């Protein structure tokens, strides 16, 4: 099976029907999106297609790029692009195989169940201790070649920590990916092409474009020692820029010798080549140092810029500022993905509509997958705003997000005080356990946030005045009203009465009201704060009144 010649990519048409296509059919206007049976496979397919297009495109400037956005290339054109690398995408052959270490061929040894390619699959220790309570063992025993390819690529993209010598990917385990999506009405091609740059611009983003031998881009085409010494490390400057799309931290070799006929446990299609096992070995490519991946946002540390990973609080509007404009709500040093920066800064009135940001990734706890998160963030007309207008949007949204974070902190504190008998317990530990409280406030206020954001960006892009004060007041009222409702109905007041402590709940509610309408939240939004009348001043007024009498 060759991944550039055989139909292995599932896509969906306008009628919701699934089709299996080859990569040279990606520009067909009938396809709207990828349609795999797992959401992480869809994310991997998108990155495979973007990486393939970016690796092979000969587009020399923005004018050519724009032309292919308006008039997608034919299948024949894409075949010509892909032809120089086609031999590198054999999934099963006697030589070098896609994303596999050919040095493992014929070594024998113990084989792993094919389910081990799936990130959430319970490991050997979990099974031995009988701890696979939520994700059960033996759910996937055999995969067709297409789903095997998807599982293999997904693992290499997201490779989590997996024990001694089992390397993580160049963005760490379970990275966050942010992809631009074309305006509504666009096709799969438009959504993919939005994330591909003209060749000169991409080659300038990192890596050494002089390293033109294919194994510097597609590392499975050579032994590991060609790229790094034994026990060595691999930095971005040592490889071609395209390597970021094809990182291979895990040494894997699929077992195509002992295949059988049957039904794939993932896509449910019948095949005569079910794959049930694979061989593996530790100490693969060791990605160290600062790697700049164009599809991920970053945050700054003392060691430099590191890729952002999904956290237990999920993906939502509280990330909009950092992942779109590269500014955290609390002034954290963040950087939007390069492809997003390019869109915001250079695509003025070139896309013909409102862009969106597709964000996704695994929330990993070391080698354990806790959750898969996926969300779409609207950009509205942000790419049509000039620099000053974007700065005004950034400042205003920063106020809203700071206020939302304060309100969620107040709600969390109130719920904790209402529930816990000893409020002197470690607040940090309890906050981690109650992370769903803050997430509930965000999800309940998401719609009004985006309504306000749309009005703000429309005013910024058109140069009209935005009702800032009225919007801040409305947002403050929304946060206060929602936090109190959640406290009363979803959290403190939701349990059986005999397990509640009315006095503790009443005190927590009173403090929550005080905080939500106090000066700190208003100051965060830039709202006027009433100056409190101090007690000494009131006493002075009484003395004055007595003297006057």
XYZ file of C-alpha atoms in Angstrom:
549
model
C 0.000 0.000 0.000
C 1.330 3.416 -0.977
C -0.208 6.393 0.816
C 0.091 8.616 -2.255
C -1.323 6.127 -4.756
C -3.989 4.164 -2.846
C -7.334 5.525 -1.535
C -6.900 5.516 2.242
C -8.118 8.973 3.338
C -11.810 9.129 4.430
C -13.618 12.347 3.442
C -17.196 13.614 3.670
C -19.253 15.226 0.911
C -22.133 17.712 1.153
C -24.665 14.899 1.599
C -22.745 13.479 4.540
C -21.531 10.463 2.586
C -18.067 9.024 3.197
C -15.577 8.462 0.378
C -12.033 7.052 0.422
C -9.610 9.101 -1.665
C -5.958 9.441 -2.619
C -4.035 12.620 -1.700
C -4.081 13.887 -5.297
C -7.886 14.163 -4.965
C -7.726 16.593 -2.032
C -8.606 19.582 -4.214
C -11.852 18.041 -5.487
C -14.621 20.558 -4.622
C -16.970 17.751 -3.534
C -15.077 17.125 -0.290
C -15.919 19.216 2.760
C -13.900 17.604 5.557
C -12.059 14.506 6.679
C -14.363 11.812 8.012
C -12.375 9.293 10.069
C -13.949 7.275 12.865
C -11.793 8.940 15.521
C -11.377 12.700 16.057
C -7.632 12.391 16.604
C -7.378 10.616 13.235
C -9.112 13.604 11.592
C -6.582 15.964 13.180
C -3.729 13.750 12.007
C -5.116 13.504 8.467
C -5.294 17.293 8.259
C -1.674 17.593 9.382
C -0.604 14.835 6.977
C -2.228 16.679 4.059
C -0.831 20.075 5.109
C 2.625 18.594 5.616
C 2.532 16.850 2.240
C 1.416 20.011 0.450
C 3.956 22.190 2.266
C 6.783 19.719 1.618
C 6.152 19.464 -2.118
C 4.534 22.730 -3.260
C 6.525 24.754 -5.789
C 4.433 27.893 -5.180
C 6.916 30.764 -5.222
C 4.985 33.746 -3.816
C 1.756 34.986 -2.280
C 0.255 35.783 -5.688
C 0.533 32.137 -6.768
C -0.761 31.024 -3.366
C -3.816 33.259 -3.722
C -4.458 31.935 -7.224
C -4.618 28.348 -5.939
C -6.988 29.420 -3.186
C -9.384 30.760 -5.817
C -8.820 28.019 -8.405
C -7.658 24.758 -6.758
C -5.137 22.613 -8.641
C -6.158 19.568 -10.630
C -5.404 16.011 -9.569
C -2.763 15.869 -12.305
C -1.018 18.911 -10.849
C -0.950 17.424 -7.373
C 0.429 14.162 -8.768
C 3.313 16.112 -10.269
C 3.955 17.799 -6.927
C 3.945 14.501 -5.012
C 5.876 12.388 -7.528
C 9.403 13.128 -6.169
C 8.491 11.767 -2.723
C 6.027 9.021 -3.683
C 8.438 6.141 -3.021
C 8.840 7.328 0.581
C 5.159 6.719 1.351
C 5.045 2.941 0.987
C 3.374 1.537 4.091
C 4.326 -2.060 3.305
C 7.355 -2.888 1.165
C 10.708 -4.634 1.354
C 12.655 -1.373 1.807
C 12.095 1.859 3.689
C 8.526 2.216 4.941
C 6.475 5.279 5.865
C 7.087 6.342 9.498
C 8.784 3.011 10.312
C 12.309 1.995 11.253
C 13.541 -0.475 8.640
C 16.418 -1.486 10.952
C 13.860 -3.440 13.005
C 12.896 -5.695 10.094
C 13.668 -9.351 10.704
C 14.907 -8.806 14.259
C 12.161 -10.961 15.749
C 11.536 -10.382 19.427
C 8.284 -9.689 21.194
C 5.527 -8.008 19.194
C 3.035 -5.472 20.516
C -0.725 -5.620 20.019
C -1.826 -3.139 17.355
C -3.970 -1.354 19.952
C -0.709 0.012 21.368
C -0.636 2.531 18.518
C -3.708 4.223 20.011
C -2.731 6.826 22.573
C -5.525 6.097 25.049
C -4.967 2.328 24.977
C -4.136 0.930 28.460
C -0.517 -0.089 28.881
C 0.842 -3.409 30.090
C 1.159 -2.217 33.695
C -2.411 -0.914 33.737
C -3.712 -4.226 32.427
C -1.598 -6.253 34.851
C -2.959 -4.270 37.811
C -6.503 -4.495 36.415
C -6.894 -0.710 36.373
C -8.430 -0.329 32.901
C -11.768 0.812 34.325
C -12.748 3.469 31.787
C -10.798 2.545 28.641
C -11.020 -1.234 28.465
C -8.444 -3.594 27.036
C -9.032 -5.582 23.838
C -11.321 -2.998 22.246
C -9.126 -2.878 19.130
C -7.473 -6.122 18.068
C -7.062 -5.633 14.312
C -6.876 -2.665 11.936
C -7.100 -2.382 8.167
C -4.033 -0.877 6.435
C -5.718 2.546 6.126
C -6.565 2.792 9.830
C -3.137 1.384 10.683
C -1.531 4.232 8.725
C -3.729 6.771 10.539
C -2.915 5.259 13.940
C 0.816 5.184 13.188
C 0.957 8.798 12.042
C -1.245 9.968 14.935
C 1.097 8.318 17.434
C 4.225 9.829 15.869
C 2.590 13.283 15.913
C 1.417 13.118 19.510
C 3.900 10.657 21.011
C 3.590 10.890 24.802
C 6.155 9.770 27.332
C 6.180 5.985 27.249
C 8.854 4.706 29.577
C 12.630 4.624 29.313
C 13.835 5.650 25.868
C 10.371 6.035 24.340
C 10.710 9.545 22.987
C 8.097 12.269 22.824
C 7.427 14.239 19.643
C 9.217 17.442 18.750
C 6.306 19.367 20.325
C 6.228 17.119 23.384
C 3.508 14.604 24.193
C 0.009 15.544 23.066
C 0.654 19.030 21.594
C -2.052 21.572 20.852
C -2.605 22.193 17.132
C -4.349 25.287 15.761
C -5.405 25.216 12.109
C -6.989 28.002 10.118
C -10.344 27.237 8.548
C -11.668 29.029 5.484
C -14.924 31.018 5.594
C -18.165 29.014 5.725
C -18.897 27.502 2.348
C -15.285 26.537 1.732
C -14.159 23.045 0.804
C -11.614 20.696 2.310
C -9.011 22.117 -0.073
C -9.606 25.675 1.142
C -9.250 24.592 4.778
C -5.983 22.823 4.018
C -4.496 25.456 1.739
C -5.102 28.155 4.375
C -2.358 26.471 6.418
C 0.221 26.175 3.628
C 2.647 29.000 2.842
C 4.513 29.809 -0.335
C 7.787 27.906 -0.438
C 10.263 30.777 0.240
C 8.287 31.958 3.283
C 8.103 28.449 4.736
C 11.799 27.705 4.205
C 12.642 30.840 6.208
C 10.768 29.658 9.310
C 13.399 27.330 10.749
C 15.696 24.450 9.864
C 18.351 24.345 7.173
C 16.884 24.479 3.622
C 20.289 23.466 2.233
C 19.791 19.951 3.600
C 17.974 18.732 0.513
C 18.565 14.984 0.842
C 15.107 13.515 1.442
C 15.985 11.866 4.757
C 16.469 15.316 6.299
C 12.743 15.869 5.652
C 11.438 12.283 5.800
C 13.582 10.647 8.514
C 12.507 7.034 7.906
C 14.494 7.065 4.653
C 17.781 6.596 6.529
C 19.052 4.943 9.722
C 18.715 7.015 12.879
C 22.491 7.427 13.089
C 22.487 9.436 9.858
C 20.544 12.186 11.646
C 21.851 11.829 15.191
C 24.684 9.984 16.889
C 24.007 7.167 19.330
C 22.581 8.657 22.545
C 22.597 11.991 20.753
C 20.023 14.714 20.207
C 18.414 16.311 17.184
C 17.967 20.068 16.819
C 15.969 21.899 14.175
C 19.098 23.376 12.585
C 20.275 19.844 11.730
C 17.369 19.052 9.383
C 15.312 20.498 6.546
C 12.391 22.797 7.522
C 9.871 20.195 6.297
C 11.022 17.771 9.011
C 8.619 19.418 11.500
C 5.696 17.704 9.742
C 7.300 14.250 9.683
C 8.975 13.842 13.069
C 9.546 10.193 14.009
C 10.271 9.868 17.744
C 9.131 6.228 17.959
C 10.894 3.254 16.379
C 8.118 1.059 14.996
C 7.862 -1.637 12.341
C 4.433 -2.925 11.322
C 3.974 -6.679 11.023
C 2.490 -7.320 7.570
C 3.625 -10.957 7.503
C 0.905 -12.329 9.786
C -2.145 -10.574 8.377
C -5.608 -12.108 8.163
C -8.996 -11.456 6.614
C -11.796 -9.883 8.619
C -13.375 -6.612 9.743
C -11.398 -3.591 10.908
C -12.152 -2.763 14.550
C -12.045 0.952 13.750
C -13.723 1.689 10.400
C -15.670 -1.628 10.254
C -14.629 -2.290 6.643
C -13.774 -5.785 5.469
C -10.246 -6.472 4.298
C -7.972 -9.420 3.640
C -5.009 -7.648 5.312
C -5.855 -6.988 8.949
C -2.815 -5.843 10.932
C -2.682 -7.190 14.475
C 0.860 -6.546 15.736
C 3.899 -4.320 15.383
C 7.484 -4.426 16.572
C 9.087 -1.564 18.453
C 12.324 -0.478 20.052
C 13.202 2.449 22.296
C 15.652 5.292 21.737
C 14.308 6.843 18.572
C 14.988 10.380 17.376
C 15.604 12.589 20.403
C 14.117 16.015 19.672
C 15.764 18.592 21.916
C 16.144 22.326 21.944
C 13.676 24.836 20.587
C 11.651 23.609 17.614
C 9.326 26.029 15.846
C 6.252 24.235 14.510
C 4.059 26.482 12.316
C 0.776 24.912 13.494
C 1.187 25.283 17.280
C 1.093 28.253 19.676
C 3.936 28.693 22.168
C 4.545 30.126 25.634
C 7.771 31.616 26.950
C 9.842 30.059 29.742
C 13.351 30.553 31.054
C 14.447 27.820 28.634
C 12.828 29.595 25.670
C 9.576 29.171 23.752
C 7.776 25.876 24.392
C 4.666 24.504 22.628
C 1.333 24.768 24.426
C -0.513 21.593 25.419
C -4.217 21.161 26.258
C -5.026 21.234 29.966
C -7.876 19.740 32.059
C -9.896 22.973 31.815
C -10.440 22.343 28.098
C -10.353 24.676 25.107
C -12.492 27.784 25.013
C -12.803 31.524 24.664
C -10.325 32.101 27.518
C -7.637 31.013 25.032
C -8.807 33.243 22.179
C -6.443 36.120 22.892
C -3.316 34.004 23.228
C -3.931 31.649 20.335
C -5.109 34.346 17.916
C -3.167 37.478 18.882
C -0.428 36.013 21.055
C -1.388 37.782 24.266
C -2.519 36.113 27.488
C -5.379 37.460 29.569
C -2.974 38.104 32.451
C -0.127 39.343 30.307
C 1.502 35.927 29.909
C 4.150 35.716 27.215
C 2.456 33.642 24.523
C 2.881 33.438 20.767
C 0.245 32.426 18.259
C 1.094 29.730 15.721
C 3.095 31.095 12.784
C 0.308 30.240 10.362
C -2.147 32.302 12.438
C 0.252 35.241 12.701
C 0.628 35.168 8.932
C -3.149 35.202 8.423
C -3.763 38.089 10.807
C -0.901 40.186 9.479
C -0.989 39.577 5.720
C -4.355 38.258 4.536
C -6.188 41.575 4.534
C -9.354 41.189 2.459
C -7.891 38.221 0.554
C -9.959 35.363 1.945
C -13.425 36.583 1.013
C -15.040 35.957 4.391
C -14.675 35.250 8.078
C -11.954 32.845 9.188
C -12.067 30.368 12.072
C -9.472 28.540 14.129
C -9.759 24.771 14.604
C -7.986 23.810 17.826
C -7.452 20.265 19.088
C -5.186 17.958 21.038
C -4.883 15.383 23.813
C -4.709 16.404 27.445
C -1.889 14.139 28.620
C -0.779 13.282 32.135
C 2.668 11.944 31.341
C 1.836 8.806 29.324
C -1.873 8.745 30.253
C -4.411 10.373 27.938
C -6.979 12.120 30.128
C -9.110 13.630 27.393
C -9.301 14.679 23.754
C -10.264 18.323 23.334
C -11.459 20.000 20.162
C -12.972 23.434 19.563
C -13.473 26.055 16.850
C -12.715 29.700 17.657
C -14.134 32.396 15.348
C -11.870 35.162 14.072
C -14.726 37.149 12.503
C -13.216 40.013 10.453
C -9.976 40.283 12.420
C -7.782 39.827 9.339
C -9.379 42.979 7.883
C -8.293 45.130 10.846
C -5.166 47.258 10.667
C -2.505 47.121 13.381
C -3.987 49.892 15.538
C -7.422 48.317 15.376
C -6.015 44.904 16.362
C -4.235 46.468 19.318
C -7.505 48.039 20.449
C -9.248 44.653 20.114
C -6.467 43.027 22.111
C -6.713 45.565 24.924
C -10.502 45.351 25.153
C -10.693 41.551 25.006
C -7.936 41.406 27.595
C -10.207 43.260 30.026
C -13.061 40.839 29.389
C -10.886 37.775 29.884
C -9.254 39.117 33.039
C -12.715 39.753 34.457
C -13.902 36.276 33.467
C -10.897 34.703 35.178
C -11.591 36.699 38.337
C -15.252 35.690 38.314
C -14.338 32.023 37.856
C -11.858 32.291 40.737
C -14.577 33.808 42.926
C -16.991 31.030 41.997
C -14.409 28.339 42.659
C -13.581 29.861 46.043
C -17.256 30.040 46.992
C -17.948 26.439 45.984
C -14.893 25.260 47.865
C -15.919 27.170 51.000
C -19.460 25.803 50.780
C -18.392 22.201 50.260
C -15.298 21.774 52.412
C -15.508 21.674 56.199
C -11.941 22.886 56.616
C -11.269 25.911 54.431
C -7.672 25.917 55.595
C -6.960 22.850 53.438
C -4.514 23.222 50.620
C -6.241 25.564 48.184
C -3.963 24.571 45.311
C -4.823 20.881 45.604
C -8.538 21.523 45.902
C -8.503 23.933 42.973
C -7.104 21.189 40.727
C -9.873 18.845 41.788
C -12.551 21.481 41.166
C -11.316 22.618 37.762
C -14.747 21.777 36.306
C -16.244 24.661 38.299
C -14.292 27.255 36.341
C -14.945 25.403 33.095
C -18.690 25.549 33.798
C -18.626 29.343 34.044
C -16.721 29.642 30.785
C -19.016 27.324 28.869
C -22.103 29.110 30.240
C -20.812 32.530 29.136
C -19.322 31.495 25.782
C -22.220 32.689 23.615
C -22.407 36.237 25.050
C -18.612 36.521 24.877
C -18.564 35.781 21.166
C -21.505 38.106 20.552
C -19.573 40.948 22.159
C -16.416 39.938 20.277
C -18.187 39.986 16.925
C -19.536 43.492 17.541
C -16.101 44.684 18.675
C -14.264 43.295 15.623
C -16.911 44.541 13.192
C -16.515 48.034 14.638
C -12.714 47.768 14.484
C -12.645 46.564 10.874
C -15.134 49.188 9.681
C -13.652 52.068 11.661
C -16.877 52.781 13.559
C -17.165 53.553 17.258
C -17.601 50.653 19.637
C -19.849 51.040 22.738
C -17.089 49.969 25.110
C -18.642 51.068 28.403
C -22.033 49.501 27.696
C -20.360 46.252 26.575
C -18.244 46.072 29.723
C -21.290 46.634 31.897
C -23.211 43.930 30.054
C -20.294 41.499 30.354
C -19.986 42.231 34.083
C -23.686 41.563 34.562
C -23.411 38.306 32.583
C -20.495 37.059 34.667
C -22.157 37.941 37.979
C -25.542 36.503 37.052
C -24.073 33.277 35.672
C -21.710 32.693 38.594
C -24.543 33.075 41.117
C -26.836 30.797 39.129
C -24.177 28.094 38.898
C -23.461 28.363 42.623
C -27.149 28.034 43.528
C -28.283 25.485 40.957
C -25.311 23.452 39.785
C -22.913 23.281 42.716
C -23.620 24.336 46.311
C -27.386 23.863 46.032
C -27.356 20.745 43.876
C -26.677 18.084 46.510
C -29.104 16.372 48.848
C -30.062 18.673 51.715
C -28.849 16.388 54.503
C -25.327 16.571 53.105
C -25.253 20.350 52.918
C -24.134 22.827 55.536
C -26.636 25.728 55.284
C -24.575 28.124 57.360
C -21.390 27.502 55.392
C -23.312 27.768 52.108
C -24.962 31.040 53.136
C -21.629 32.593 54.113
C -20.034 31.457 50.857
C -22.941 32.884 48.844
C -22.711 36.208 50.661
C -18.994 36.438 49.970
C -19.522 35.510 46.325
C -22.052 38.333 45.877
C -19.640 40.753 47.549
C -16.782 39.695 45.287
C -18.779 39.747 42.065
C -19.990 43.288 42.723
C -16.813 44.504 44.394
C -14.229 46.976 43.143
C -11.639 44.460 41.913
C -13.849 42.974 39.208
C -15.055 46.413 38.132
C -11.523 47.738 37.981
C -10.486 44.824 35.781
C -13.166 45.889 33.305
C -12.379 49.594 33.571
C -15.767 50.342 35.090
C -16.299 53.201 37.563
C -15.971 52.148 41.198
C -17.936 53.837 43.972
C -15.626 55.250 46.613
C -16.570 53.737 49.983
C -17.440 56.116 52.771
C -15.010 55.467 55.627
C -16.127 55.203 59.242
C -14.017 58.154 60.431
C -15.714 60.330 57.872
C -19.166 59.287 59.125
C -18.163 60.082 62.731
C -16.928 63.467 61.653
C -20.286 64.119 59.991
C -22.113 63.226 63.232
C -19.940 65.616 65.276
C -20.572 68.373 62.800
C -24.306 67.748 63.025
C -24.241 67.893 66.853
C -22.219 71.112 66.843
C -24.653 72.647 64.405
C -27.556 71.726 66.684
